[in-house]
């Protein structure tokens, strides 16, 4: 039995635990027309009037493409030991097929070498939502061929970087790609077709499986391949059987649709039943499930907030908001009879309730579901309305409290038997928060968007102290 934790108990992590930060290409790089890069679906979407707050886009973003050496130096100064970033597919294979562009690959090779030179372990995500526009024009993720194109792209990047990057992640949050991109339409490419969103989910799963095989064939066997899922913690509004059925429905659409085939080689039967009026799943071809269920070396979990659901009251419109943006189209196909409720408690600037117990529950769920598979928290963090003081410093005690609470939850899960090997704070620095534009600041490092100057917030200093010592500092220590 672990010792009971008291507020004075030092929260210390295993010595090899990775203390990382995460970003993604379109959110930070800018340089969208340089060195042969072509538009991705996010370039098109963000330049379409009305799709993002204030019409904001990633043309310049935080100019990481030109400032990556300074950004790596900043991470090293803070004391980070790992960095998770994504590759822009349209930078290395502009049309989404055919030969690679060397200059695109060189950018990432230089970034990786800079990280390694500073003792920071790189973790590469191959796909963080930015499909080359040409592939969307050919049908996008609802089209089966996109999965084969992804495998080809994975092979290219694996061959180019596999000698120096050990940690690989195929897809980031395929739920968002499928259901926000093709269902509710609040993400690129902005389509609102429930059947297409389920088809996209299957082809993303297939892409993960084929991409994993392609990576393994292209890289040394020592490298680790994983996927990052934004697996939801879905809680019932009451113990009423109708509310429990609502939980099952959302759990299938948020989690089972991905971890079913990826971890267990099958989609949940309850998912088929709930979506039978929308799709017949005939695009799941013989051999697909075997191709998808590749042995993995690790699993990435992204966690922000739990969901609280009930069956809808047929006599009222009921609450609907699920925290994934405003759209009259649901990202939950076949779940029109489910209502989403605001979980009680303090919220971040995104309106997401702060609940570290959800992270603990999530870790233990996957410890049970995928025994023996090492886990990484590949994203966790909070947006706040950060502003510099007159002295130019940025104090963000709320983010420190958020990180402290969630890291404690990770440590508790480890004490409960979970094999969590690392934590990547979302995000290293303020950046383009998709449809919300630049207004929502998730960074541990503040970015002045007028000058692009970077200033570590007090949370970055606090997190750096944790990374250096392996023990969480008291929450007030970085103020
Ligand atoms: O900014 C995103 C990231 O790209 C994917 N996961 C959630 C983050 C916060 O919304």
GROMACS .gro file of C-alpha atoms and ligand atoms in nm:
model
  489
    1UNK     CA    1   0.000   0.000   0.000
    2UNK     CA    2   0.143   0.344  -0.088
    3UNK     CA    3   0.186   0.592   0.197
    4UNK     CA    4  -0.118   0.821   0.231
    5UNK     CA    5  -0.043   1.158   0.071
    6UNK     CA    6  -0.065   1.477   0.279
    7UNK     CA    7  -0.021   1.833   0.151
    8UNK     CA    8   0.333   1.829   0.296
    9UNK     CA    9   0.436   1.503   0.126
   10UNK     CA   10   0.698   1.578  -0.142
   11UNK     CA   11   0.570   1.467  -0.482
   12UNK     CA   12   0.872   1.302  -0.642
   13UNK     CA   13   0.882   1.126  -0.979
   14UNK     CA   14   1.090   0.831  -1.099
   15UNK     CA   15   1.440   0.942  -1.211
   16UNK     CA   16   1.386   0.855  -1.581
   17UNK     CA   17   1.053   1.041  -1.600
   18UNK     CA   18   1.043   1.277  -1.903
   19UNK     CA   19   0.953   1.640  -1.839
   20UNK     CA   20   0.842   1.769  -2.174
   21UNK     CA   21   0.642   2.030  -2.356
   22UNK     CA   22   0.440   1.986  -2.675
   23UNK     CA   23   0.351   2.191  -2.983
   24UNK     CA   24   0.228   2.126  -3.335
   25UNK     CA   25   0.349   2.245  -3.673
   26UNK     CA   26   0.061   2.462  -3.792
   27UNK     CA   27   0.018   2.620  -3.449
   28UNK     CA   28   0.374   2.752  -3.425
   29UNK     CA   29   0.580   2.732  -3.743
   30UNK     CA   30   0.451   3.003  -3.978
   31UNK     CA   31   0.657   3.019  -4.302
   32UNK     CA   32   0.363   2.865  -4.483
   33UNK     CA   33   0.490   2.948  -4.829
   34UNK     CA   34   0.861   2.881  -4.777
   35UNK     CA   35   1.091   2.607  -4.904
   36UNK     CA   36   0.832   2.432  -5.114
   37UNK     CA   37   0.554   2.398  -4.856
   38UNK     CA   38   0.203   2.394  -5.004
   39UNK     CA   39  -0.130   2.466  -4.830
   40UNK     CA   40  -0.278   2.222  -4.582
   41UNK     CA   41  -0.646   2.205  -4.495
   42UNK     CA   42  -0.578   2.445  -4.207
   43UNK     CA   43  -0.435   2.709  -4.442
   44UNK     CA   44  -0.749   2.686  -4.653
   45UNK     CA   45  -0.988   2.674  -4.359
   46UNK     CA   46  -0.832   2.958  -4.163
   47UNK     CA   47  -0.836   3.179  -4.473
   48UNK     CA   48  -1.206   3.108  -4.529
   49UNK     CA   49  -1.411   3.398  -4.386
   50UNK     CA   50  -1.592   3.315  -4.063
   51UNK     CA   51  -1.406   2.995  -3.978
   52UNK     CA   52  -1.163   3.123  -3.713
   53UNK     CA   53  -1.192   3.398  -3.450
   54UNK     CA   54  -1.104   3.729  -3.611
   55UNK     CA   55  -1.008   3.548  -3.933
   56UNK     CA   56  -0.677   3.454  -3.771
   57UNK     CA   57  -0.448   3.200  -3.936
   58UNK     CA   58  -0.106   3.038  -3.904
   59UNK     CA   59   0.076   3.227  -4.182
   60UNK     CA   60   0.331   3.358  -3.934
   61UNK     CA   61   0.207   3.193  -3.615
   62UNK     CA   62   0.496   3.237  -3.368
   63UNK     CA   63   0.759   3.210  -3.644
   64UNK     CA   64   0.915   2.899  -3.496
   65UNK     CA   65   1.039   2.802  -3.843
   66UNK     CA   66   1.292   3.084  -3.825
   67UNK     CA   67   1.338   3.093  -3.448
   68UNK     CA   68   1.367   2.723  -3.365
   69UNK     CA   69   1.724   2.750  -3.237
   70UNK     CA   70   1.623   3.018  -2.986
   71UNK     CA   71   1.319   2.813  -2.888
   72UNK     CA   72   1.533   2.507  -2.821
   73UNK     CA   73   1.777   2.718  -2.617
   74UNK     CA   74   1.481   2.845  -2.415
   75UNK     CA   75   1.364   2.489  -2.344
   76UNK     CA   76   1.713   2.394  -2.235
   77UNK     CA   77   1.736   2.701  -2.007
   78UNK     CA   78   1.410   2.601  -1.846
   79UNK     CA   79   1.541   2.248  -1.783
   80UNK     CA   80   1.302   2.049  -2.006
   81UNK     CA   81   1.418   1.699  -2.094
   82UNK     CA   82   1.177   1.622  -2.380
   83UNK     CA   83   0.996   1.803  -2.660
   84UNK     CA   84   0.704   1.675  -2.866
   85UNK     CA   85   0.645   1.848  -3.200
   86UNK     CA   86   0.468   1.758  -3.521
   87UNK     CA   87   0.581   1.744  -3.881
   88UNK     CA   88   0.395   1.946  -4.142
   89UNK     CA   89   0.308   1.688  -4.408
   90UNK     CA   90   0.282   1.959  -4.677
   91UNK     CA   91   0.633   2.077  -4.593
   92UNK     CA   92   0.795   1.739  -4.659
   93UNK     CA   93   0.561   1.595  -4.924
   94UNK     CA   94   0.375   1.895  -5.063
   95UNK     CA   95   0.110   1.721  -5.269
   96UNK     CA   96   0.065   1.442  -5.017
   97UNK     CA   97   0.212   1.190  -5.256
   98UNK     CA   98   0.533   1.127  -5.443
   99UNK     CA   99   0.887   1.237  -5.363
  100UNK     CA  100   0.986   1.434  -5.056
  101UNK     CA  101   1.118   1.789  -5.053
  102UNK     CA  102   1.466   1.785  -4.906
  103UNK     CA  103   1.443   2.138  -4.763
  104UNK     CA  104   1.137   2.040  -4.565
  105UNK     CA  105   1.309   1.735  -4.421
  106UNK     CA  106   1.619   1.943  -4.349
  107UNK     CA  107   1.421   2.178  -4.127
  108UNK     CA  108   1.314   1.891  -3.905
  109UNK     CA  109   1.656   1.728  -3.911
  110UNK     CA  110   1.811   2.056  -3.794
  111UNK     CA  111   1.548   2.091  -3.524
  112UNK     CA  112   1.613   1.737  -3.399
  113UNK     CA  113   1.990   1.788  -3.402
  114UNK     CA  114   1.950   2.111  -3.206
  115UNK     CA  115   1.736   1.932  -2.948
  116UNK     CA  116   1.980   1.645  -2.914
  117UNK     CA  117   2.271   1.887  -2.881
  118UNK     CA  118   2.087   2.041  -2.583
  119UNK     CA  119   2.011   1.705  -2.423
  120UNK     CA  120   1.639   1.725  -2.506
  121UNK     CA  121   1.469   1.407  -2.625
  122UNK     CA  122   1.260   1.464  -2.939
  123UNK     CA  123   0.919   1.300  -2.986
  124UNK     CA  124   0.780   1.331  -3.338
  125UNK     CA  125   0.410   1.338  -3.417
  126UNK     CA  126   0.352   1.264  -3.784
  127UNK     CA  127   0.002   1.405  -3.814
  128UNK     CA  128  -0.145   1.685  -3.605
  129UNK     CA  129  -0.448   1.775  -3.821
  130UNK     CA  130  -0.283   1.948  -4.119
  131UNK     CA  131  -0.367   1.729  -4.419
  132UNK     CA  132  -0.217   1.852  -4.749
  133UNK     CA  133  -0.501   2.032  -4.929
  134UNK     CA  134  -0.450   1.821  -5.241
  135UNK     CA  135  -0.541   1.510  -5.045
  136UNK     CA  136  -0.855   1.677  -4.914
  137UNK     CA  137  -0.942   1.773  -5.272
  138UNK     CA  138  -0.909   1.403  -5.357
  139UNK     CA  139  -1.161   1.314  -5.081
  140UNK     CA  140  -0.972   1.366  -4.753
  141UNK     CA  141  -0.996   1.121  -4.464
  142UNK     CA  142  -1.332   0.974  -4.572
  143UNK     CA  143  -1.140   0.845  -4.875
  144UNK     CA  144  -0.952   0.516  -4.820
  145UNK     CA  145  -0.654   0.618  -5.031
  146UNK     CA  146  -0.559   0.885  -4.774
  147UNK     CA  147  -0.456   0.607  -4.534
  148UNK     CA  148  -0.215   0.467  -4.795
  149UNK     CA  149  -0.078   0.813  -4.862
  150UNK     CA  150  -0.015   0.850  -4.488
  151UNK     CA  151   0.182   0.524  -4.481
  152UNK     CA  152   0.399   0.650  -4.766
  153UNK     CA  153   0.458   0.978  -4.582
  154UNK     CA  154   0.540   0.787  -4.260
  155UNK     CA  155   0.800   0.585  -4.445
  156UNK     CA  156   0.961   0.903  -4.585
  157UNK     CA  157   0.987   1.068  -4.245
  158UNK     CA  158   1.090   0.745  -4.071
  159UNK     CA  159   1.376   0.698  -4.317
  160UNK     CA  160   1.486   1.060  -4.279
  161UNK     CA  161   1.475   1.089  -3.899
  162UNK     CA  162   1.459   0.734  -3.764
  163UNK     CA  163   1.833   0.729  -3.695
  164UNK     CA  164   1.802   1.015  -3.445
  165UNK     CA  165   1.445   1.021  -3.313
  166UNK     CA  166   1.341   0.735  -3.085
  167UNK     CA  167   0.988   0.837  -2.996
  168UNK     CA  168   0.724   0.839  -3.267
  169UNK     CA  169   0.354   0.916  -3.259
  170UNK     CA  170   0.147   0.841  -3.567
  171UNK     CA  171  -0.164   1.058  -3.515
  172UNK     CA  172  -0.260   1.325  -3.268
  173UNK     CA  173  -0.622   1.314  -3.146
  174UNK     CA  174  -0.783   1.144  -3.445
  175UNK     CA  175  -1.120   1.216  -3.278
  176UNK     CA  176  -1.076   1.583  -3.362
  177UNK     CA  177  -0.967   1.510  -3.720
  178UNK     CA  178  -1.272   1.291  -3.781
  179UNK     CA  179  -1.553   1.444  -3.578
  180UNK     CA  180  -1.463   1.814  -3.558
  181UNK     CA  181  -1.325   1.814  -3.914
  182UNK     CA  182  -1.601   1.619  -4.091
  183UNK     CA  183  -1.888   1.614  -3.838
  184UNK     CA  184  -1.941   1.946  -3.661
  185UNK     CA  185  -1.717   2.130  -3.908
  186UNK     CA  186  -1.555   2.357  -3.648
  187UNK     CA  187  -1.213   2.231  -3.759
  188UNK     CA  188  -1.064   2.198  -4.107
  189UNK     CA  189  -1.179   2.095  -4.358
  190UNK     CA  190  -1.510   2.215  -4.212
  191UNK     CA  191  -1.738   1.946  -4.351
  192UNK     CA  192  -2.063   1.860  -4.174
  193UNK     CA  193  -2.148   1.504  -4.273
  194UNK     CA  194  -2.202   1.249  -3.996
  195UNK     CA  195  -2.145   0.948  -4.224
  196UNK     CA  196  -1.824   1.100  -4.358
  197UNK     CA  197  -1.699   1.157  -4.002
  198UNK     CA  198  -1.731   0.786  -3.917
  199UNK     CA  199  -1.568   0.688  -4.244
  200UNK     CA  200  -1.286   0.934  -4.165
  201UNK     CA  201  -1.243   0.772  -3.822
  202UNK     CA  202  -1.197   0.429  -3.982
  203UNK     CA  203  -0.947   0.558  -4.235
  204UNK     CA  204  -0.754   0.738  -3.963
  205UNK     CA  205  -0.735   0.407  -3.777
  206UNK     CA  206  -0.617   0.239  -4.094
  207UNK     CA  207  -0.361   0.515  -4.147
  208UNK     CA  208  -0.233   0.458  -3.794
  209UNK     CA  209  -0.193   0.084  -3.856
  210UNK     CA  210  -0.034   0.116  -4.200
  211UNK     CA  211   0.179   0.406  -4.080
  212UNK     CA  212   0.303   0.205  -3.781
  213UNK     CA  213   0.410  -0.080  -4.010
  214UNK     CA  214   0.578   0.163  -4.250
  215UNK     CA  215   0.766   0.330  -3.965
  216UNK     CA  216   0.885  -0.002  -3.829
  217UNK     CA  217   1.012  -0.107  -4.172
  218UNK     CA  218   1.195   0.224  -4.214
  219UNK     CA  219   1.354   0.265  -3.870
  220UNK     CA  220   1.580   0.088  -3.623
  221UNK     CA  221   1.392  -0.161  -3.404
  222UNK     CA  222   1.485   0.028  -3.085
  223UNK     CA  223   1.246   0.314  -3.172
  224UNK     CA  224   0.909   0.340  -3.004
  225UNK     CA  225   0.581   0.391  -3.192
  226UNK     CA  226   0.266   0.521  -3.023
  227UNK     CA  227  -0.054   0.715  -3.094
  228UNK     CA  228  -0.190   1.012  -2.896
  229UNK     CA  229  -0.559   0.982  -2.822
  230UNK     CA  230  -0.770   1.249  -2.656
  231UNK     CA  231  -0.953   0.975  -2.474
  232UNK     CA  232  -1.247   1.117  -2.287
  233UNK     CA  233  -1.338   1.053  -1.928
  234UNK     CA  234  -1.716   1.027  -1.961
  235UNK     CA  235  -1.919   1.047  -1.643
  236UNK     CA  236  -2.293   0.991  -1.590
  237UNK     CA  237  -2.517   1.271  -1.469
  238UNK     CA  238  -2.699   1.015  -1.252
  239UNK     CA  239  -2.713   0.640  -1.208
  240UNK     CA  240  -3.037   0.629  -1.405
  241UNK     CA  241  -3.002   0.351  -1.669
  242UNK     CA  242  -3.079   0.603  -1.944
  243UNK     CA  243  -2.785   0.820  -1.831
  244UNK     CA  244  -2.559   0.515  -1.813
  245UNK     CA  245  -2.661   0.429  -2.169
  246UNK     CA  246  -2.569   0.787  -2.270
  247UNK     CA  247  -2.224   0.734  -2.118
  248UNK     CA  248  -2.181   0.414  -2.320
  249UNK     CA  249  -2.273   0.595  -2.641
  250UNK     CA  250  -2.030   0.881  -2.590
  251UNK     CA  251  -1.758   0.650  -2.464
  252UNK     CA  252  -1.788   0.447  -2.786
  253UNK     CA  253  -1.772   0.759  -3.003
  254UNK     CA  254  -1.489   0.922  -2.810
  255UNK     CA  255  -1.280   0.622  -2.711
  256UNK     CA  256  -1.401   0.286  -2.838
  257UNK     CA  257  -1.402   0.394  -3.202
  258UNK     CA  258  -1.023   0.431  -3.177
  259UNK     CA  259  -0.894   0.212  -2.898
  260UNK     CA  260  -1.134  -0.070  -2.995
  261UNK     CA  261  -0.961  -0.147  -3.326
  262UNK     CA  262  -0.617  -0.014  -3.224
  263UNK     CA  263  -0.581  -0.200  -2.895
  264UNK     CA  264  -0.830  -0.486  -2.927
  265UNK     CA  265  -0.875  -0.541  -3.301
  266UNK     CA  266  -1.252  -0.472  -3.311
  267UNK     CA  267  -1.502  -0.188  -3.309
  268UNK     CA  268  -1.751  -0.202  -3.019
  269UNK     CA  269  -2.078  -0.373  -3.116
  270UNK     CA  270  -2.262  -0.096  -2.930
  271UNK     CA  271  -2.101   0.159  -3.167
  272UNK     CA  272  -2.237  -0.025  -3.470
  273UNK     CA  273  -2.582  -0.034  -3.311
  274UNK     CA  274  -2.582   0.338  -3.223
  275UNK     CA  275  -2.475   0.446  -3.572
  276UNK     CA  276  -2.668   0.199  -3.788
  277UNK     CA  277  -2.898   0.468  -3.930
  278UNK     CA  278  -2.598   0.676  -4.036
  279UNK     CA  279  -2.358   0.423  -4.186
  280UNK     CA  280  -2.336   0.052  -4.258
  281UNK     CA  281  -1.956   0.043  -4.197
  282UNK     CA  282  -1.913  -0.145  -4.527
  283UNK     CA  283  -1.588   0.047  -4.583
  284UNK     CA  284  -1.426  -0.171  -4.313
  285UNK     CA  285  -1.266  -0.418  -4.551
  286UNK     CA  286  -1.133  -0.766  -4.484
  287UNK     CA  287  -0.791  -0.740  -4.326
  288UNK     CA  288  -0.837  -0.380  -4.205
  289UNK     CA  289  -0.875  -0.470  -3.840
  290UNK     CA  290  -0.558  -0.682  -3.848
  291UNK     CA  291  -0.374  -0.397  -4.021
  292UNK     CA  292  -0.491  -0.150  -3.756
  293UNK     CA  293  -0.406  -0.359  -3.448
  294UNK     CA  294  -0.029  -0.326  -3.464
  295UNK     CA  295   0.171  -0.394  -3.150
  296UNK     CA  296   0.253  -0.057  -2.995
  297UNK     CA  297   0.544   0.045  -2.774
  298UNK     CA  298   0.352   0.308  -2.581
  299UNK     CA  299   0.024   0.497  -2.568
  300UNK     CA  300  -0.010   0.875  -2.555
  301UNK     CA  301  -0.296   1.023  -2.353
  302UNK     CA  302  -0.408   1.384  -2.397
  303UNK     CA  303  -0.630   1.507  -2.117
  304UNK     CA  304  -0.796   1.839  -2.042
  305UNK     CA  305  -1.137   1.792  -1.877
  306UNK     CA  306  -1.398   1.522  -1.818
  307UNK     CA  307  -1.740   1.505  -1.988
  308UNK     CA  308  -2.066   1.480  -1.793
  309UNK     CA  309  -2.357   1.337  -1.990
  310UNK     CA  310  -2.717   1.232  -1.950
  311UNK     CA  311  -3.000   1.115  -2.168
  312UNK     CA  312  -3.190   1.415  -2.303
  313UNK     CA  313  -3.519   1.504  -2.149
  314UNK     CA  314  -3.752   1.455  -2.446
  315UNK     CA  315  -3.962   1.753  -2.325
  316UNK     CA  316  -3.681   2.008  -2.321
  317UNK     CA  317  -3.405   2.113  -2.556
  318UNK     CA  318  -3.159   2.029  -2.279
  319UNK     CA  319  -2.802   2.147  -2.246
  320UNK     CA  320  -2.588   2.061  -2.547
  321UNK     CA  321  -2.251   2.227  -2.512
  322UNK     CA  322  -1.967   1.974  -2.521
  323UNK     CA  323  -1.678   2.222  -2.507
  324UNK     CA  324  -1.578   2.162  -2.869
  325UNK     CA  325  -1.693   2.485  -3.028
  326UNK     CA  326  -2.017   2.626  -3.159
  327UNK     CA  327  -2.183   2.445  -3.447
  328UNK     CA  328  -2.538   2.347  -3.525
  329UNK     CA  329  -2.396   2.010  -3.638
  330UNK     CA  330  -2.303   1.759  -3.372
  331UNK     CA  331  -1.961   1.595  -3.357
  332UNK     CA  332  -2.133   1.292  -3.197
  333UNK     CA  333  -2.304   1.092  -3.476
  334UNK     CA  334  -2.601   0.891  -3.355
  335UNK     CA  335  -2.601   1.060  -3.014
  336UNK     CA  336  -2.868   1.326  -3.056
  337UNK     CA  337  -3.038   1.177  -2.752
  338UNK     CA  338  -2.740   1.264  -2.530
  339UNK     CA  339  -2.704   1.591  -2.339
  340UNK     CA  340  -2.370   1.736  -2.224
  341UNK     CA  341  -2.358   1.917  -1.889
  342UNK     CA  342  -2.106   2.154  -1.742
  343UNK     CA  343  -1.904   1.970  -1.478
  344UNK     CA  344  -1.907   2.171  -1.154
  345UNK     CA  345  -1.586   2.346  -1.048
  346UNK     CA  346  -1.340   2.610  -1.157
  347UNK     CA  347  -1.281   2.648  -1.529
  348UNK     CA  348  -1.002   2.758  -1.754
  349UNK     CA  349  -1.033   3.026  -2.021
  350UNK     CA  350  -1.164   2.759  -2.261
  351UNK     CA  351  -1.457   2.703  -2.023
  352UNK     CA  352  -1.318   2.356  -1.944
  353UNK     CA  353  -1.363   2.242  -1.585
  354UNK     CA  354  -1.042   2.170  -1.396
  355UNK     CA  355  -1.054   1.814  -1.265
  356UNK     CA  356  -0.726   1.627  -1.209
  357UNK     CA  357  -0.918   1.321  -1.086
  358UNK     CA  358  -1.017   1.270  -1.449
  359UNK     CA  359  -0.653   1.232  -1.547
  360UNK     CA  360  -0.597   0.979  -1.270
  361UNK     CA  361  -0.905   0.782  -1.381
  362UNK     CA  362  -0.796   0.791  -1.744
  363UNK     CA  363  -0.448   0.661  -1.667
  364UNK     CA  364  -0.587   0.377  -1.458
  365UNK     CA  365  -0.840   0.288  -1.726
  366UNK     CA  366  -0.565   0.242  -1.985
  367UNK     CA  367  -0.346   0.063  -1.734
  368UNK     CA  368  -0.627  -0.192  -1.710
  369UNK     CA  369  -0.717  -0.193  -2.080
  370UNK     CA  370  -0.365  -0.213  -2.216
  371UNK     CA  371  -0.166  -0.391  -1.946
  372UNK     CA  372   0.208  -0.363  -1.989
  373UNK     CA  373   0.191  -0.073  -2.235
  374UNK     CA  374   0.392   0.228  -2.113
  375UNK     CA  375   0.189   0.549  -2.102
  376UNK     CA  376   0.287   0.909  -2.173
  377UNK     CA  377   0.073   1.212  -2.101
  378UNK     CA  378   0.133   1.367  -2.442
  379UNK     CA  379  -0.078   1.677  -2.369
  380UNK     CA  380  -0.221   1.846  -2.063
  381UNK     CA  381  -0.248   2.215  -1.987
  382UNK     CA  382  -0.472   2.518  -1.956
  383UNK     CA  383  -0.551   2.846  -2.130
  384UNK     CA  384  -0.561   3.162  -1.921
  385UNK     CA  385  -0.586   3.529  -2.001
  386UNK     CA  386  -0.218   3.596  -1.930
  387UNK     CA  387  -0.082   3.949  -1.946
  388UNK     CA  388   0.260   4.092  -1.869
  389UNK     CA  389   0.297   4.306  -1.557
  390UNK     CA  390   0.435   4.659  -1.592
  391UNK     CA  391   0.775   4.503  -1.515
  392UNK     CA  392   0.733   4.272  -1.817
  393UNK     CA  393   0.696   3.952  -1.614
  394UNK     CA  394   0.401   3.720  -1.665
  395UNK     CA  395   0.255   3.570  -1.350
  396UNK     CA  396   0.019   3.279  -1.403
  397UNK     CA  397  -0.049   3.120  -1.063
  398UNK     CA  398  -0.364   2.952  -1.199
  399UNK     CA  399  -0.156   2.755  -1.449
  400UNK     CA  400   0.091   2.655  -1.178
  401UNK     CA  401  -0.199   2.528  -0.967
  402UNK     CA  402  -0.339   2.344  -1.270
  403UNK     CA  403  -0.005   2.177  -1.348
  404UNK     CA  404   0.056   2.095  -0.985
  405UNK     CA  405  -0.285   1.930  -0.951
  406UNK     CA  406  -0.250   1.726  -1.269
  407UNK     CA  407   0.109   1.620  -1.205
  408UNK     CA  408   0.006   1.506  -0.859
  409UNK     CA  409  -0.268   1.301  -1.024
  410UNK     CA  410  -0.007   1.144  -1.253
  411UNK     CA  411   0.213   1.064  -0.953
  412UNK     CA  412  -0.083   0.910  -0.769
  413UNK     CA  413  -0.155   0.692  -1.071
  414UNK     CA  414   0.209   0.577  -1.076
  415UNK     CA  415   0.179   0.491  -0.707
  416UNK     CA  416  -0.136   0.297  -0.794
  417UNK     CA  417   0.061   0.083  -1.038
  418UNK     CA  418   0.046   0.276  -1.368
  419UNK     CA  419   0.355   0.284  -1.589
  420UNK     CA  420   0.360   0.654  -1.684
  421UNK     CA  421   0.697   0.745  -1.833
  422UNK     CA  422   0.660   1.115  -1.906
  423UNK     CA  423   0.447   1.429  -1.923
  424UNK     CA  424   0.431   1.686  -2.204
  425UNK     CA  425   0.281   2.014  -2.099
  426UNK     CA  426   0.054   2.174  -2.360
  427UNK     CA  427   0.198   2.398  -2.469
  428UNK     CA  428   0.556   2.516  -2.475
  429UNK     CA  429   0.446   2.864  -2.584
  430UNK     CA  430   0.134   3.059  -2.673
  431UNK     CA  431   0.020   2.975  -3.024
  432UNK     CA  432  -0.259   2.948  -3.280
  433UNK     CA  433  -0.543   2.776  -3.096
  434UNK     CA  434  -0.724   2.661  -3.412
  435UNK     CA  435  -1.074   2.807  -3.453
  436UNK     CA  436  -1.014   3.026  -3.144
  437UNK     CA  437  -0.722   3.204  -3.311
  438UNK     CA  438  -0.458   3.356  -3.085
  439UNK     CA  439  -0.688   3.467  -2.805
  440UNK     CA  440  -0.654   3.152  -2.595
  441UNK     CA  441  -0.309   3.131  -2.445
  442UNK     CA  442  -0.199   2.778  -2.350
  443UNK     CA  443   0.173   2.853  -2.335
  444UNK     CA  444   0.410   2.821  -2.042
  445UNK     CA  445   0.605   3.081  -2.238
  446UNK     CA  446   0.428   3.407  -2.321
  447UNK     CA  447   0.446   3.531  -2.680
  448UNK     CA  448   0.400   3.899  -2.755
  449UNK     CA  449   0.222   3.873  -3.089
  450UNK     CA  450   0.334   4.222  -3.197
  451UNK     CA  451   0.705   4.147  -3.161
  452UNK     CA  452   0.703   3.765  -3.127
  453UNK     CA  453   0.927   3.806  -2.821
  454UNK     CA  454   0.912   3.508  -2.583
  455UNK     CA  455   0.891   3.550  -2.204
  456UNK     CA  456   0.874   3.248  -1.974
  457UNK     CA  457   0.568   3.277  -1.751
  458UNK     CA  458   0.605   3.190  -1.383
  459UNK     CA  459   0.455   2.848  -1.468
  460UNK     CA  460   0.746   2.778  -1.704
  461UNK     CA  461   0.992   2.856  -1.423
  462UNK     CA  462   0.794   2.641  -1.182
  463UNK     CA  463   0.779   2.352  -1.429
  464UNK     CA  464   1.150   2.389  -1.501
  465UNK     CA  465   1.223   2.354  -1.128
  466UNK     CA  466   1.014   2.037  -1.125
  467UNK     CA  467   1.202   1.904  -1.429
  468UNK     CA  468   1.542   1.976  -1.275
  469UNK     CA  469   1.466   1.828  -0.935
  470UNK     CA  470   1.216   1.555  -1.023
  471UNK     CA  471   0.998   1.685  -0.738
  472UNK     CA  472   0.705   1.926  -0.762
  473UNK     CA  473   0.797   2.260  -0.604
  474UNK     CA  474   0.539   2.424  -0.378
  475UNK     CA  475   0.286   2.618  -0.587
  476UNK     CA  476   0.404   2.958  -0.462
  477UNK     CA  477   0.774   2.900  -0.526
  478UNK     CA  478   0.798   3.053  -0.873
  479UNK     CA  479   0.597   3.369  -0.795
  480LIG     O1  480  -0.418   2.319  -2.904
  480LIG     C1  481  -0.476   2.193  -2.897
  480LIG     C2  482  -0.384   2.089  -2.957
  480LIG     O2  483  -0.353   2.118  -3.088
  480LIG     C3  484  -0.451   1.954  -2.954
  480LIG     N1  485  -0.502   1.921  -2.823
  480LIG     C4  486  -0.578   2.021  -2.754
  480LIG     C5  487  -0.503   2.153  -2.753
  480LIG     C6  488  -0.585   2.260  -2.677
  480LIG     O3  489  -0.709   2.278  -2.735
   0.00000   0.00000   0.00000
